[in-house]
Amino acid sequence: MLLGTLIGLGVGVNASVITRATDPCAAIGGQKWVSPTAVRDCFTSIKVNETLKANIIEVMSKSLAFHTSVNYQIKAPEPFTQAVHEDLFADLARITKQTYPSDYDLHIDLSRTFKRLNDGHCVWINSCYVSLFINYLPIPLVLLTDSSGNQAPHIAPEAFAVASAEFPDEISVWQNALPGNLKGKLESLSGAKVLSINGKDPNVAIDANALITGSFQGIGTRQNTFFSSYQVGAGGWNYILGNFAQQSLPLADQVVLRIQRTGSPSTDTITLPYRSRFMGAKNFTDTASFLANNCRAVPGTNGVDLNAPTAADVSPAKSPAAHFQQQPAISPGDARKQLLNVILDSAPLSDVVLPPPLVPQRPVNGSRTSAQFFLLDDNKTGVLALGSFSDNDYNAFLGSMLDGLLTLKSLGATQLVVDVSNNGGGFICAAHWLHRIIVGPKSTSVPQAGLNTTTRDGPLAQQIVQQIVTKNLDPNLQLLYNPQQWRDASDNFFAATDNWLVPPVPKVINGHDDAFSQQLGQECQPEGFPVTPPSEALFDPSKVVVVSNGRCASSCALFSVTMSKEEGAKTVVLGGRKGVQQQYCGTVGGESTDFSTIDTEIKTAQLKNSSLAPPDLLVNGVQGITWRLGFGIEDPTQPEEWQNRPADLNLLLSPEIVNNPFATWKAIVAQLL
Ligand SMILES: *[C@@H]1O[C@H](CO)[C@@H](O)[C@H](O)[C@H]1NC(C)=O
Ligand SMILES: *[C@@H]1O[C@H](CO)[C@@H](O)[C@H](O)[C@H]1NC(C)=O
Ligand SMILES: *[C@@H]1O[C@H](CO)[C@@H](O)[C@H](O)[C@H]1NC(C)=O
Ligand SMILES: *[C@@H]1O[C@H](CO)[C@@H](O)[C@H](O)[C@H]1NC(C)=O
Ligand SMILES: *[C@@H]1O[C@H](CO)[C@@H](O)[C@H](O)[C@H]1NC(C)=O
Ligand SMILES: *[C@@H]1O[C@H](CO)[C@@H](O)[C@H](O)[C@H]1NC(C)=O
């Protein structure tokens, strides 16, 4: 088609035209919808550049000195031993030696190596490939259970409503792909039972995805990631399509399903193509512009020396990492001031909308952005639907959480459902605030409403602190390693001259010598709270239920873990596979960060020339890490990260309640409160 267009323009078939026409990246450049094969043809045409490969691996290896969990993740304790057993350094050594047919194949190996950690904080995302095109099917799946207790995947009842609203310009391709008398009748597939996927038991596809999706330790949570779900976004209710209907790489070309449509006595076999939609920020026309616009380091890929007069500091809120953080945009001021714990996902935050009939109506006063409050029609159950612990205004966000809970009480609510489905974290102190205002002041909420933490204590980290304290390099308190940011185990601030990483606390983890900082106390109270919290509990914690699809991470996990393990709140996971123990949250961490932020610490501390410092990254990549790790509640000598967090209830979903938040909350009240 491209060749035809060029000939039509009167350009003769000369060498340059043939070169363009056979350039597989030119074939997809400037187009919105293409086939996944065409995207792969472009990606796999890029050969490995050994300089760039070595650069990526050096940045990763040296950045991992700042990731708390490297040695723990070689073999996690039970119940996660099966799920987490990745030796990153062994694999990076293997990858260094291995040759690859293309740079895309190298990317997949690097990315999956990190994903095997099942730690949404420690990931490798190369924006040259990840979510440049997103691969879609118009039939998101849900896992439903019928009245006799039989569980099976179904095409979501709302599938057609979602797809026709989100893909109006592509839906005809799928309509026309349906066979025989189903042609044009995509809508009739909504709600159909799925009997097989690509000729096999659907669990085969679900479990294969669970092995590569990453982000959460719990196998149940990674199985749930296959299915669609909802989330309160800053601009309204989002619909998360799930890994079956949405892929961040062009992995699959089509799917063959055997289905039984609702009301139909017989089954149908259908084949639907995946279609790839361009999601990049910058267009390209050929291989050269594909590489130049998408694959090279961009402002924010690397850190800056904050004291350099010419430093073009990229606000953390606009950094390349922020694109993949599962939280709404936060203001530049809050971004450096407020500490974050948030997961990185290879899909940018969804803006696919939950169909209007499913959206909960009449939020009460106090609702704002990702925090929406409702009163159920029993007049005694209040609901806080909280899709994120981030907001573009930290103080207003914390204020609204208090306003909303007070409104619910004034309306007569005596029990509370907190729905944190797909809450990937955000402000650490917002999580502590919510815990504190629900339960009131007590030993588990004042002064520490979260977890005590520790950070990795390697030689370069110690040198960063030493440089800061002896040379006064951080007068505006912008650096993580500044002692004035932290309190000791007795909750006293470190002195400005105290190298708080010396002496390190030695530990042996999975046979490897490691070193961590002394225990850090709480960092939120009182200065992190914008107003004085109430002097009494707002709700009896035994009348609080924390509910999600398991995908509650980071700051959301800090909130859920303390509410459950310290306060006795009940926990619910929505729609997990029967017989699989569901974890009510995961990827706890303590504080997350990334290579670029660490690079700013190193550069500002004037240590970039150290042999331990990672070089500048040359590609458009993001390396996430866990910078602090919270100590456990049941076993305070070990990290909370790999301790058990079993949900009290796996709420099996029916067609009537699936992806319908109001109906789901009512079902939870009926079963648990
Ligand atoms: C890319 O180019 C096409 C065709 O010129 C245009 O329709 C589209 O909006 C452009 N997309 C971006 C992200 O610039
Ligand atoms: C590999 O990448 C480096 C750094 O961007 C560049 O200087 C070099 O020209 C590239 N090599 C090839 C063969 O393209
Ligand atoms: C909600 O806010 C409005 C406007 O401030 C006020 O009139 C109303 O009384 C409030 N309702 C509740 C239940 O607090
Ligand atoms: C809840 O309150 C509303 C408004 O006051 C009232 O109309 C309704 O009957 C109440 N419902 C129950 C179950 O008490
Ligand atoms: C934090 O550490 C202090 C001092 O060791 C201890 O008293 C407190 O119980 C710890 N808090 C948590 C939540 O582990
Ligand atoms: C790094 O650079 C500083 C000056 O910026 C210099 O004092 C120091 O000796 C250098 N260190 C190394 C290891 O080269």
PDB file of C-alpha atoms in Angstrom, residues 5 8 10 24 35 49 91 139 154 188 201 208 210 214 270 284 305 320 366 381 414 465 500 534 537 558 585 626:
ATOM      1  CA  THR A   5       0.981   5.521  -2.635  1.00  0.00           C
ATOM      2  CA  GLY A   8       0.710   7.271  -7.225  1.00  0.00           C
ATOM      3  CA  GLY A  10       4.610  10.000  -9.424  1.00  0.00           C
ATOM      4  CA  PRO A  24       9.424  -2.820   8.096  1.00  0.00           C
ATOM      5  CA  SER A  35      -1.328  -5.875  12.810  1.00  0.00           C
ATOM      6  CA  ASN A  49      24.012  -2.919  19.310  1.00  0.00           C
ATOM      7  CA  ASP A  91      20.902 -14.113  34.679  1.00  0.00           C
ATOM      8  CA  ILE A 139     -13.495  -9.230  24.284  1.00  0.00           C
ATOM      9  CA  HIS A 154     -16.600 -15.749  30.295  1.00  0.00           C
ATOM     10  CA  SER A 188     -23.858 -11.341  20.875  1.00  0.00           C
ATOM     11  CA  ASP A 201      -8.330 -25.623  28.724  1.00  0.00           C
ATOM     12  CA  ALA A 208       1.071 -19.145  31.115  1.00  0.00           C
ATOM     13  CA  ALA A 210       0.740 -15.629  35.254  1.00  0.00           C
ATOM     14  CA  GLY A 214       5.170 -10.073  36.971  1.00  0.00           C
ATOM     15  CA  ILE A 270     -14.313 -18.078  16.629  1.00  0.00           C
ATOM     16  CA  PHE A 284       8.041   7.933  13.126  1.00  0.00           C
ATOM     17  CA  ASP A 305      23.338  17.411  39.597  1.00  0.00           C
ATOM     18  CA  PRO A 320       9.696   8.818  31.884  1.00  0.00           C
ATOM     19  CA  GLY A 366     -15.387  14.760  50.356  1.00  0.00           C
ATOM     20  CA  THR A 381     -22.412   1.042  55.123  1.00  0.00           C
ATOM     21  CA  THR A 414     -21.246   2.613  61.161  1.00  0.00           C
ATOM     22  CA  VAL A 465      25.723  10.437  52.605  1.00  0.00           C
ATOM     23  CA  TRP A 500      23.326   7.412  59.212  1.00  0.00           C
ATOM     24  CA  PRO A 534      -9.285  13.368  64.945  1.00  0.00           C
ATOM     25  CA  ALA A 537     -11.484   6.374  65.822  1.00  0.00           C
ATOM     26  CA  LEU A 558       1.200  -0.596  53.561  1.00  0.00           C
ATOM     27  CA  CYS A 585      -2.181  -7.223  48.523  1.00  0.00           C
ATOM     28  CA  THR A 626      12.783  -0.892  45.965  1.00  0.00           C
TER      29      THR A 626
END
